[in-house]
Amino acid sequence: MRGKLYQWFYFLVVVVFGCACSGSRRSDADREEARRAGLELQSIMDMVVSKQVPAIEFEFDSDKLLEPSFRTLDMVAEILLKHRTLKLTVTGHADDVGAEEYNKKLSLRRAVAVKSYLVLKGVYPDFIRVYGYGKSLLLVNETSDKARALNRRVEFQITTRNWESVY
């Protein structure tokens, strides 16, 4: 059970529904679009958990995306290109090794690396925000190599809201 939980969180996708626009018809359409995109992202997450596609991974002390991650990021880009009104927040995370300030910068660089890859695939850059949380939000509070690898990750949050209404 514990291992399954770790795998599930390995590629975490959080979908936020709603819209800051006026008119219930538009709001309903936006919610439906976000729901559909959320189901598509959930499908990718399920494939990551079942190891049909690789998780988004980084080497220790690096912001360089590992090549197997490209396939998964291509799938995320495809969803964003299909649902062009969606906005994406990419949050980078690090393991527990190293100073807090260094890990915050490293995790931000990881989020930027993911954004850069998605932009190269055609996703509009203004629709992606990046943040780095360092080691402040560990998924696994253990010191094994496997646990630390789980903590070196990115997470996605999708919304149809205007940025001003989200942050």
CSV table of N, CA and C in Angstrom, one decimal:
chain,number,residue,atom,x,y,z
A,1,MET,N,0.8,-1.2,0.0
A,1,MET,CA,0.0,0.0,0.0
A,1,MET,C,0.9,1.3,0.0
A,2,ARG,N,1.9,1.3,0.9
A,2,ARG,CA,2.7,2.4,1.0
A,2,ARG,C,3.5,2.7,-0.4
A,3,GLY,N,4.0,1.6,-1.0
A,3,GLY,CA,4.7,1.8,-2.3
A,3,GLY,C,3.7,2.3,-3.3
A,4,LYS,N,2.5,1.8,-3.3
A,4,LYS,CA,1.5,2.3,-4.3
A,4,LYS,C,1.2,3.8,-4.1
A,5,LEU,N,1.2,4.2,-2.9
A,5,LEU,CA,0.9,5.6,-2.6
A,5,LEU,C,2.1,6.4,-3.1
A,6,TYR,N,3.3,6.0,-2.9
A,6,TYR,CA,4.5,6.7,-3.4
A,6,TYR,C,4.4,6.8,-4.9
A,7,GLN,N,4.1,5.7,-5.6
A,7,GLN,CA,4.0,5.7,-7.0
A,7,GLN,C,2.9,6.7,-7.5
A,8,TRP,N,1.8,6.7,-6.8
A,8,TRP,CA,0.7,7.6,-7.2
A,8,TRP,C,1.1,9.0,-7.2
A,9,PHE,N,1.8,9.4,-6.1
A,9,PHE,CA,2.3,10.7,-5.9
A,9,PHE,C,3.5,11.1,-6.8
A,10,TYR,N,4.1,10.1,-7.4
A,10,TYR,CA,5.3,10.4,-8.1
A,10,TYR,C,5.1,11.3,-9.3
A,11,PHE,N,3.9,11.3,-9.8
A,11,PHE,CA,3.5,12.2,-10.9
A,11,PHE,C,2.2,12.8,-10.5
A,12,LEU,N,2.2,13.8,-9.7
A,12,LEU,CA,1.0,14.3,-9.1
A,12,LEU,C,0.4,15.4,-10.1
A,13,VAL,N,-0.9,15.2,-10.3
A,13,VAL,CA,-1.6,16.2,-11.1
A,13,VAL,C,-2.8,16.7,-10.3
A,14,VAL,N,-2.9,18.0,-10.0
A,14,VAL,CA,-4.0,18.5,-9.3
A,14,VAL,C,-4.8,19.4,-10.3
A,15,VAL,N,-6.1,19.2,-10.4
A,15,VAL,CA,-6.9,19.9,-11.3
A,15,VAL,C,-7.8,20.9,-10.5
A,16,VAL,N,-7.8,22.1,-10.8
A,16,VAL,CA,-8.6,23.1,-10.2
A,16,VAL,C,-9.7,23.6,-11.2
A,17,PHE,N,-10.9,23.4,-10.8
A,17,PHE,CA,-12.0,23.8,-11.7
A,17,PHE,C,-12.5,25.2,-11.4
A,18,GLY,N,-13.1,25.9,-12.4
A,18,GLY,CA,-13.6,27.2,-12.1
A,18,GLY,C,-13.1,28.2,-13.1
A,19,CYS,N,-13.7,29.4,-13.1
A,19,CYS,CA,-13.3,30.5,-14.0
A,19,CYS,C,-13.7,31.8,-13.4
A,20,ALA,N,-12.9,32.8,-13.6
A,20,ALA,CA,-13.2,34.1,-13.1
A,20,ALA,C,-13.9,35.0,-14.1
A,21,CYS,N,-14.5,34.3,-15.2
A,21,CYS,CA,-15.2,35.1,-16.2
A,21,CYS,C,-16.7,35.2,-15.8
A,22,SER,N,-17.3,36.2,-16.5
A,22,SER,CA,-18.7,36.4,-16.2
A,22,SER,C,-19.6,35.5,-17.1
A,23,GLY,N,-20.8,35.3,-16.7
A,23,GLY,CA,-21.7,34.5,-17.5
A,23,GLY,C,-21.7,33.1,-17.2
A,24,SER,N,-22.8,32.5,-16.8
A,24,SER,CA,-22.8,31.1,-16.3
A,24,SER,C,-22.5,30.2,-17.5
A,25,ARG,N,-23.0,30.5,-18.7
A,25,ARG,CA,-22.7,29.6,-19.8
A,25,ARG,C,-21.3,29.5,-20.1
A,26,ARG,N,-20.5,30.6,-20.1
A,26,ARG,CA,-19.1,30.5,-20.3
A,26,ARG,C,-18.4,29.8,-19.2
A,27,SER,N,-18.8,30.0,-18.0
A,27,SER,CA,-18.3,29.4,-16.8
A,27,SER,C,-18.5,27.9,-16.9
A,28,ASP,N,-19.7,27.5,-17.3
A,28,ASP,CA,-20.0,26.0,-17.4
A,28,ASP,C,-19.1,25.4,-18.5
A,29,ALA,N,-18.9,26.1,-19.6
A,29,ALA,CA,-18.1,25.6,-20.7
A,29,ALA,C,-16.6,25.5,-20.2
A,30,ASP,N,-16.1,26.5,-19.4
A,30,ASP,CA,-14.8,26.4,-18.9
A,30,ASP,C,-14.6,25.2,-17.9
A,31,ARG,N,-15.6,25.1,-17.1
A,31,ARG,CA,-15.5,24.0,-16.1
A,31,ARG,C,-15.5,22.6,-16.8
A,32,GLU,N,-16.3,22.5,-17.9
A,32,GLU,CA,-16.4,21.3,-18.6
A,32,GLU,C,-15.0,21.0,-19.3
A,33,GLU,N,-14.5,22.1,-19.9
A,33,GLU,CA,-13.2,21.9,-20.5
A,33,GLU,C,-12.1,21.5,-19.5
A,34,ALA,N,-12.1,22.1,-18.4
A,34,ALA,CA,-11.1,21.7,-17.3
A,34,ALA,C,-11.4,20.3,-16.8
A,35,ARG,N,-12.6,19.9,-16.8
A,35,ARG,CA,-13.0,18.5,-16.3
A,35,ARG,C,-12.4,17.5,-17.4
A,36,ARG,N,-12.6,17.8,-18.6
A,36,ARG,CA,-12.1,16.9,-19.7
A,36,ARG,C,-10.6,16.8,-19.7
A,37,ALA,N,-10.0,18.0,-19.6
A,37,ALA,CA,-8.5,18.0,-19.5
A,37,ALA,C,-8.0,17.3,-18.3
A,38,GLY,N,-8.7,17.4,-17.2
A,38,GLY,CA,-8.3,16.8,-15.9
A,38,GLY,C,-8.4,15.2,-16.1
A,39,LEU,N,-9.4,14.8,-16.8
A,39,LEU,CA,-9.5,13.3,-17.1
A,39,LEU,C,-8.4,12.8,-17.9
A,40,GLU,N,-8.0,13.7,-18.9
A,40,GLU,CA,-6.9,13.3,-19.8
A,40,GLU,C,-5.6,13.3,-19.0
A,41,LEU,N,-5.4,14.2,-18.1
A,41,LEU,CA,-4.2,14.3,-17.2
A,41,LEU,C,-4.2,13.1,-16.3
A,42,GLN,N,-5.4,12.8,-15.7
A,42,GLN,CA,-5.5,11.6,-14.8
A,42,GLN,C,-5.1,10.3,-15.6
A,43,SER,N,-5.5,10.2,-16.8
A,43,SER,CA,-5.1,9.1,-17.6
A,43,SER,C,-3.6,9.0,-17.8
A,44,ILE,N,-2.9,10.1,-18.0
A,44,ILE,CA,-1.4,10.1,-18.0
A,44,ILE,C,-0.9,9.7,-16.7
A,45,MET,N,-1.4,10.2,-15.6
A,45,MET,CA,-1.0,9.8,-14.2
A,45,MET,C,-1.1,8.3,-14.0
A,46,ASP,N,-2.3,7.8,-14.4
A,46,ASP,CA,-2.5,6.3,-14.3
A,46,ASP,C,-1.4,5.5,-15.1
A,47,MET,N,-1.1,6.0,-16.3
A,47,MET,CA,-0.1,5.3,-17.0
A,47,MET,C,1.3,5.4,-16.4
A,48,VAL,N,1.6,6.6,-15.7
A,48,VAL,CA,2.8,6.7,-15.0
A,48,VAL,C,2.9,5.7,-13.8
A,49,VAL,N,1.8,5.6,-13.1
A,49,VAL,CA,1.7,4.7,-11.9
A,49,VAL,C,1.9,3.3,-12.4
A,50,SER,N,1.3,2.9,-13.5
A,50,SER,CA,1.4,1.5,-14.0
A,50,SER,C,2.7,1.3,-14.8
A,51,LYS,N,3.5,2.3,-14.9
A,51,LYS,CA,4.8,2.3,-15.6
A,51,LYS,C,4.7,2.1,-17.1
A,52,GLN,N,3.6,2.5,-17.7
A,52,GLN,CA,3.4,2.5,-19.1
A,52,GLN,C,4.1,3.6,-19.7
A,53,VAL,N,4.3,4.7,-19.0
A,53,VAL,CA,5.1,5.9,-19.4
A,53,VAL,C,5.9,6.3,-18.2
A,54,PRO,N,7.1,6.9,-18.5
A,54,PRO,CA,8.0,7.3,-17.4
A,54,PRO,C,7.5,8.5,-16.7
A,55,ALA,N,7.9,8.6,-15.4
A,55,ALA,CA,7.6,9.8,-14.6
A,55,ALA,C,8.6,10.9,-15.1
A,56,ILE,N,8.3,12.1,-14.7
A,56,ILE,CA,9.2,13.2,-15.0
A,56,ILE,C,10.3,13.2,-13.9
A,57,GLU,N,11.5,13.0,-14.4
A,57,GLU,CA,12.6,12.7,-13.5
A,57,GLU,C,13.8,13.6,-13.7
A,58,PHE,N,14.5,13.9,-12.6
A,58,PHE,CA,15.8,14.6,-12.7
A,58,PHE,C,16.8,13.8,-11.9
A,59,GLU,N,18.1,14.0,-12.3
A,59,GLU,CA,19.2,13.4,-11.6
A,59,GLU,C,19.4,14.2,-10.3
A,60,PHE,N,20.1,13.6,-9.3
A,60,PHE,CA,20.4,14.3,-8.1
A,60,PHE,C,21.2,15.6,-8.4
A,61,ASP,N,20.8,16.6,-7.8
A,61,ASP,CA,21.5,17.9,-7.9
A,61,ASP,C,21.5,18.5,-9.3
A,62,SER,N,20.4,18.2,-10.1
A,62,SER,CA,20.3,18.7,-11.5
A,62,SER,C,18.9,19.2,-11.8
A,63,ASP,N,18.9,20.1,-12.8
A,63,ASP,CA,17.6,20.5,-13.4
A,63,ASP,C,17.5,20.0,-14.8
A,64,LYS,N,18.4,19.1,-15.2
A,64,LYS,CA,18.3,18.5,-16.5
A,64,LYS,C,17.2,17.4,-16.5
A,65,LEU,N,16.3,17.6,-17.5
A,65,LEU,CA,15.3,16.6,-17.6
A,65,LEU,C,15.9,15.3,-18.2
A,66,LEU,N,15.5,14.2,-17.7
A,66,LEU,CA,16.0,12.9,-18.2
A,66,LEU,C,15.2,12.6,-19.5
A,67,GLU,N,15.8,12.1,-20.5
A,67,GLU,CA,15.2,11.8,-21.8
A,67,GLU,C,13.9,11.0,-21.7
A,68,PRO,N,13.8,10.0,-20.8
A,68,PRO,CA,12.5,9.3,-20.7
A,68,PRO,C,11.3,10.1,-20.3
A,69,SER,N,11.6,11.3,-19.7
A,69,SER,CA,10.6,12.2,-19.3
A,69,SER,C,9.9,12.9,-20.5
A,70,PHE,N,10.6,13.0,-21.6
A,70,PHE,CA,10.1,13.7,-22.7
A,70,PHE,C,8.8,13.1,-23.2
A,71,ARG,N,8.6,11.8,-23.2
A,71,ARG,CA,7.4,11.2,-23.7
A,71,ARG,C,6.2,11.7,-22.9
A,72,THR,N,6.4,11.7,-21.6
A,72,THR,CA,5.3,12.1,-20.7
A,72,THR,C,5.0,13.6,-20.9
A,73,LEU,N,6.0,14.4,-20.9
A,73,LEU,CA,5.8,15.8,-21.1
A,73,LEU,C,5.2,16.1,-22.5
A,74,ASP,N,5.5,15.3,-23.5
A,74,ASP,CA,4.8,15.5,-24.8
A,74,ASP,C,3.3,15.3,-24.7
A,75,MET,N,2.9,14.3,-23.9
A,75,MET,CA,1.5,14.0,-23.6
A,75,MET,C,0.8,15.2,-22.9
A,76,VAL,N,1.5,15.8,-21.9
A,76,VAL,CA,1.0,16.9,-21.2
A,76,VAL,C,0.9,18.1,-22.2
A,77,ALA,N,1.9,18.3,-23.0
A,77,ALA,CA,1.8,19.4,-24.0
A,77,ALA,C,0.6,19.2,-25.0
A,78,GLU,N,0.4,18.0,-25.4
A,78,GLU,CA,-0.7,17.7,-26.3
A,78,GLU,C,-2.0,18.1,-25.7
A,79,ILE,N,-2.2,17.8,-24.4
A,79,ILE,CA,-3.4,18.2,-23.7
A,79,ILE,C,-3.6,19.7,-23.7
A,80,LEU,N,-2.5,20.4,-23.3
A,80,LEU,CA,-2.6,21.9,-23.2
A,80,LEU,C,-2.8,22.5,-24.6
A,81,LEU,N,-2.3,21.9,-25.6
A,81,LEU,CA,-2.5,22.5,-27.0
A,81,LEU,C,-3.9,22.2,-27.5
A,82,LYS,N,-4.5,21.2,-27.0
A,82,LYS,CA,-5.9,20.8,-27.4
A,82,LYS,C,-6.9,21.7,-26.6
A,83,HIS,N,-6.5,22.1,-25.3
A,83,HIS,CA,-7.4,22.9,-24.5
A,83,HIS,C,-6.6,24.2,-24.3
A,84,ARG,N,-6.7,25.1,-25.2
A,84,ARG,CA,-5.9,26.3,-25.2
A,84,ARG,C,-6.2,27.4,-24.2
A,85,THR,N,-7.4,27.2,-23.6
A,85,THR,CA,-7.7,28.2,-22.5
A,85,THR,C,-7.2,27.9,-21.2
A,86,LEU,N,-6.7,26.7,-21.0
A,86,LEU,CA,-6.2,26.2,-19.7
A,86,LEU,C,-4.8,26.9,-19.4
A,87,LYS,N,-4.6,27.1,-18.1
A,87,LYS,CA,-3.4,27.6,-17.6
A,87,LYS,C,-2.8,26.5,-16.7
A,88,LEU,N,-1.5,26.5,-16.6
A,88,LEU,CA,-0.8,25.5,-15.9
A,88,LEU,C,0.2,26.1,-14.9
A,89,THR,N,0.2,25.6,-13.7
A,89,THR,CA,1.2,25.9,-12.7
A,89,THR,C,2.1,24.7,-12.6
A,90,VAL,N,3.4,24.9,-12.7
A,90,VAL,CA,4.4,23.8,-12.6
A,90,VAL,C,5.2,24.1,-11.3
A,91,THR,N,5.1,23.2,-10.3
A,91,THR,CA,5.9,23.4,-9.1
A,91,THR,C,7.0,22.4,-9.0
A,92,GLY,N,8.2,22.9,-8.8
A,92,GLY,CA,9.4,22.0,-8.7
A,92,GLY,C,9.6,21.7,-7.2
A,93,HIS,N,10.2,20.5,-7.0
A,93,HIS,CA,10.5,20.0,-5.6
A,93,HIS,C,11.9,19.3,-5.6
A,94,ALA,N,12.5,19.3,-4.5
A,94,ALA,CA,13.8,18.7,-4.3
A,94,ALA,C,13.8,17.7,-3.2
A,95,ASP,N,14.8,16.9,-3.1
A,95,ASP,CA,14.9,16.0,-1.9
A,95,ASP,C,15.4,16.7,-0.7
A,96,ASP,N,15.7,16.0,0.4
A,96,ASP,CA,16.1,16.5,1.6
A,96,ASP,C,17.6,16.8,1.8
A,97,VAL,N,18.4,16.5,0.7
A,97,VAL,CA,19.8,16.7,0.8
A,97,VAL,C,20.1,18.2,0.4
A,98,GLY,N,20.9,18.8,1.2
A,98,GLY,CA,21.4,20.2,0.9
A,98,GLY,C,20.6,21.3,1.6
A,99,ALA,N,21.1,22.5,1.5
A,99,ALA,CA,20.6,23.6,2.2
A,99,ALA,C,19.2,24.0,1.6
A,100,GLU,N,18.4,24.6,2.4
A,100,GLU,CA,17.0,24.9,2.0
A,100,GLU,C,17.0,25.9,0.8
A,101,GLU,N,17.8,27.0,0.9
A,101,GLU,CA,17.9,28.0,-0.1
A,101,GLU,C,18.3,27.4,-1.4
A,102,TYR,N,19.4,26.6,-1.4
A,102,TYR,CA,19.9,26.0,-2.6
A,102,TYR,C,18.8,25.1,-3.2
A,103,ASN,N,18.1,24.3,-2.4
A,103,ASN,CA,17.0,23.4,-2.9
A,103,ASN,C,15.9,24.2,-3.5
A,104,LYS,N,15.6,25.3,-2.9
A,104,LYS,CA,14.5,26.2,-3.5
A,104,LYS,C,14.9,26.6,-4.9
A,105,LYS,N,16.1,27.1,-5.0
A,105,LYS,CA,16.6,27.5,-6.4
A,105,LYS,C,16.6,26.3,-7.4
A,106,LEU,N,17.1,25.2,-6.9
A,106,LEU,CA,17.1,24.0,-7.7
A,106,LEU,C,15.7,23.6,-8.2
A,107,SER,N,14.8,23.6,-7.3
A,107,SER,CA,13.4,23.1,-7.6
A,107,SER,C,12.8,24.1,-8.6
A,108,LEU,N,13.1,25.4,-8.4
A,108,LEU,CA,12.6,26.4,-9.4
A,108,LEU,C,13.2,26.2,-10.8
A,109,ARG,N,14.5,25.9,-10.8
A,109,ARG,CA,15.1,25.6,-12.1
A,109,ARG,C,14.5,24.3,-12.7
A,110,ARG,N,14.1,23.4,-11.9
A,110,ARG,CA,13.4,22.2,-12.5
A,110,ARG,C,12.1,22.6,-13.1
A,111,ALA,N,11.3,23.4,-12.4
A,111,ALA,CA,10.0,23.8,-12.9
A,111,ALA,C,10.2,24.6,-14.2
A,112,VAL,N,11.3,25.5,-14.3
A,112,VAL,CA,11.6,26.3,-15.5
A,112,VAL,C,12.0,25.3,-16.6
A,113,ALA,N,12.7,24.3,-16.3
A,113,ALA,CA,13.1,23.3,-17.4
A,113,ALA,C,11.8,22.6,-18.0
A,114,VAL,N,10.9,22.3,-17.1
A,114,VAL,CA,9.6,21.7,-17.6
A,114,VAL,C,8.9,22.7,-18.5
A,115,LYS,N,8.8,24.0,-18.0
A,115,LYS,CA,8.1,25.0,-18.8
A,115,LYS,C,8.8,25.2,-20.1
A,116,SER,N,10.1,25.3,-20.1
A,116,SER,CA,10.8,25.5,-21.4
A,116,SER,C,10.6,24.4,-22.3
A,117,TYR,N,10.5,23.2,-21.9
A,117,TYR,CA,10.2,22.0,-22.7
A,117,TYR,C,8.8,22.2,-23.3
A,118,LEU,N,7.8,22.5,-22.5
A,118,LEU,CA,6.4,22.6,-23.0
A,118,LEU,C,6.3,23.8,-24.0
A,119,VAL,N,7.0,24.9,-23.7
A,119,VAL,CA,7.0,26.0,-24.7
A,119,VAL,C,7.6,25.6,-26.0
A,120,LEU,N,8.7,24.8,-26.0
A,120,LEU,CA,9.3,24.3,-27.2
A,120,LEU,C,8.3,23.5,-28.0
A,121,LYS,N,7.4,22.9,-27.3
A,121,LYS,CA,6.3,22.0,-27.9
A,121,LYS,C,5.1,22.8,-28.4
A,122,GLY,N,5.1,24.2,-28.2
A,122,GLY,CA,4.1,25.0,-28.7
A,122,GLY,C,3.1,25.6,-27.7
A,123,VAL,N,3.3,25.2,-26.4
A,123,VAL,CA,2.4,25.8,-25.4
A,123,VAL,C,2.8,27.2,-25.1
A,124,TYR,N,1.8,28.1,-25.0
A,124,TYR,CA,1.9,29.5,-24.9
A,124,TYR,C,2.6,29.8,-23.5
A,125,PRO,N,3.7,30.5,-23.5
A,125,PRO,CA,4.5,30.7,-22.3
A,125,PRO,C,3.8,31.4,-21.2
A,126,ASP,N,2.9,32.4,-21.6
A,126,ASP,CA,2.2,33.2,-20.5
A,126,ASP,C,1.1,32.3,-19.8
A,127,PHE,N,0.8,31.2,-20.3
A,127,PHE,CA,-0.1,30.3,-19.7
A,127,PHE,C,0.5,29.3,-18.7
A,128,ILE,N,1.8,29.5,-18.5
A,128,ILE,CA,2.5,28.6,-17.5
A,128,ILE,C,3.2,29.4,-16.5
A,129,ARG,N,2.9,29.1,-15.2
A,129,ARG,CA,3.6,29.7,-14.1
A,129,ARG,C,4.5,28.7,-13.4
A,130,VAL,N,5.6,29.1,-12.9
A,130,VAL,CA,6.5,28.1,-12.3
A,130,VAL,C,6.9,28.6,-10.8
A,131,TYR,N,7.0,27.6,-10.0
A,131,TYR,CA,7.4,27.9,-8.6
A,131,TYR,C,8.3,26.8,-8.1
A,132,GLY,N,9.2,27.1,-7.2
A,132,GLY,CA,10.1,26.1,-6.6
A,132,GLY,C,9.9,26.1,-5.1
A,133,TYR,N,9.6,24.9,-4.6
A,133,TYR,CA,9.4,24.7,-3.1
A,133,TYR,C,10.5,24.0,-2.4
A,134,GLY,N,11.6,23.7,-3.1
A,134,GLY,CA,12.7,23.1,-2.4
A,134,GLY,C,12.3,21.8,-1.8
A,135,LYS,N,12.8,21.6,-0.5
A,135,LYS,CA,12.5,20.4,0.2
A,135,LYS,C,11.4,20.6,1.2
A,136,SER,N,10.6,21.7,1.1
A,136,SER,CA,9.6,22.0,2.1
A,136,SER,C,8.3,21.1,2.0
A,137,LEU,N,8.1,20.5,0.8
A,137,LEU,CA,6.9,19.6,0.7
A,137,LEU,C,7.3,18.2,0.2
A,138,LEU,N,8.0,17.5,1.0
A,138,LEU,CA,8.5,16.2,0.7
A,138,LEU,C,7.3,15.2,0.6
A,139,LEU,N,7.3,14.4,-0.4
A,139,LEU,CA,6.3,13.3,-0.4
A,139,LEU,C,6.6,12.2,0.5
A,140,VAL,N,7.9,11.9,0.6
A,140,VAL,CA,8.4,10.7,1.4
A,140,VAL,C,9.4,11.3,2.4
A,141,ASN,N,9.2,11.1,3.6
A,141,ASN,CA,10.1,11.5,4.7
A,141,ASN,C,11.0,10.4,5.1
A,142,GLU,N,11.8,9.9,4.1
A,142,GLU,CA,12.8,8.9,4.3
A,142,GLU,C,14.1,9.3,3.7
A,143,THR,N,15.1,8.5,4.0
A,143,THR,CA,16.4,8.9,3.4
A,143,THR,C,17.0,7.9,2.4
A,144,SER,N,16.2,7.0,2.0
A,144,SER,CA,16.7,6.0,1.0
A,144,SER,C,16.9,6.7,-0.4
A,145,ASP,N,17.7,6.1,-1.2
A,145,ASP,CA,17.8,6.7,-2.6
A,145,ASP,C,16.5,6.7,-3.3
A,146,LYS,N,15.7,5.7,-3.1
A,146,LYS,CA,14.4,5.6,-3.8
A,146,LYS,C,13.4,6.7,-3.3
A,147,ALA,N,13.4,6.9,-2.0
A,147,ALA,CA,12.6,7.9,-1.4
A,147,ALA,C,13.0,9.3,-1.9
A,148,ARG,N,14.3,9.5,-1.9
A,148,ARG,CA,14.8,10.8,-2.4
A,148,ARG,C,14.5,11.1,-3.8
A,149,ALA,N,14.5,10.0,-4.6
A,149,ALA,CA,14.2,10.2,-6.0
A,149,ALA,C,12.7,10.6,-6.2
A,150,LEU,N,11.8,10.0,-5.3
A,150,LEU,CA,10.4,10.4,-5.4
A,150,LEU,C,10.2,11.9,-5.0
A,151,ASN,N,11.1,12.4,-4.2
A,151,ASN,CA,10.9,13.8,-3.8
A,151,ASN,C,11.5,14.8,-4.9
A,152,ARG,N,12.3,14.3,-5.8
A,152,ARG,CA,12.8,15.2,-6.9
A,152,ARG,C,11.8,15.1,-8.0
A,153,ARG,N,10.9,16.0,-8.0
A,153,ARG,CA,9.7,15.9,-8.9
A,153,ARG,C,9.2,17.3,-9.3
A,154,VAL,N,8.2,17.3,-10.2
A,154,VAL,CA,7.4,18.4,-10.5
A,154,VAL,C,6.0,18.0,-10.4
A,155,GLU,N,5.1,19.0,-10.1
A,155,GLU,CA,3.7,18.8,-10.0
A,155,GLU,C,3.0,19.8,-10.9
A,156,PHE,N,1.8,19.4,-11.3
A,156,PHE,CA,1.1,20.3,-12.2
A,156,PHE,C,-0.3,20.7,-11.5
A,157,GLN,N,-0.7,21.9,-11.8
A,157,GLN,CA,-2.0,22.3,-11.3
A,157,GLN,C,-2.6,23.0,-12.5
A,158,ILE,N,-3.8,22.6,-12.9
A,158,ILE,CA,-4.5,23.2,-14.1
A,158,ILE,C,-5.6,24.1,-13.6
A,159,THR,N,-5.8,25.2,-14.3
A,159,THR,CA,-7.0,26.0,-14.0
A,159,THR,C,-7.4,26.7,-15.3
A,160,THR,N,-8.6,27.2,-15.3
A,160,THR,CA,-9.1,28.0,-16.4
A,160,THR,C,-9.3,29.5,-15.9
A,161,ARG,N,-8.9,29.7,-14.7
A,161,ARG,CA,-9.1,31.1,-14.1
A,161,ARG,C,-8.0,32.0,-14.7
A,162,ASN,N,-8.3,33.3,-14.6
A,162,ASN,CA,-7.3,34.3,-14.9
A,162,ASN,C,-6.2,34.2,-13.8
A,163,TRP,N,-5.0,34.5,-14.1
A,163,TRP,CA,-3.9,34.4,-13.1
A,163,TRP,C,-4.2,35.3,-11.9
A,164,GLU,N,-4.8,36.5,-12.1
A,164,GLU,CA,-5.1,37.4,-11.0
A,164,GLU,C,-6.0,36.8,-10.0
A,165,SER,N,-6.9,35.9,-10.4
A,165,SER,CA,-7.9,35.3,-9.5
A,165,SER,C,-7.3,34.1,-8.8
A,166,VAL,N,-6.2,33.6,-9.2
A,166,VAL,CA,-5.6,32.4,-8.6
A,166,VAL,C,-4.5,32.8,-7.6
A,167,TYR,N,-3.7,33.8,-8.0
A,167,TYR,CA,-2.6,34.2,-7.1
A,167,TYR,C,-2.6,35.7,-6.8
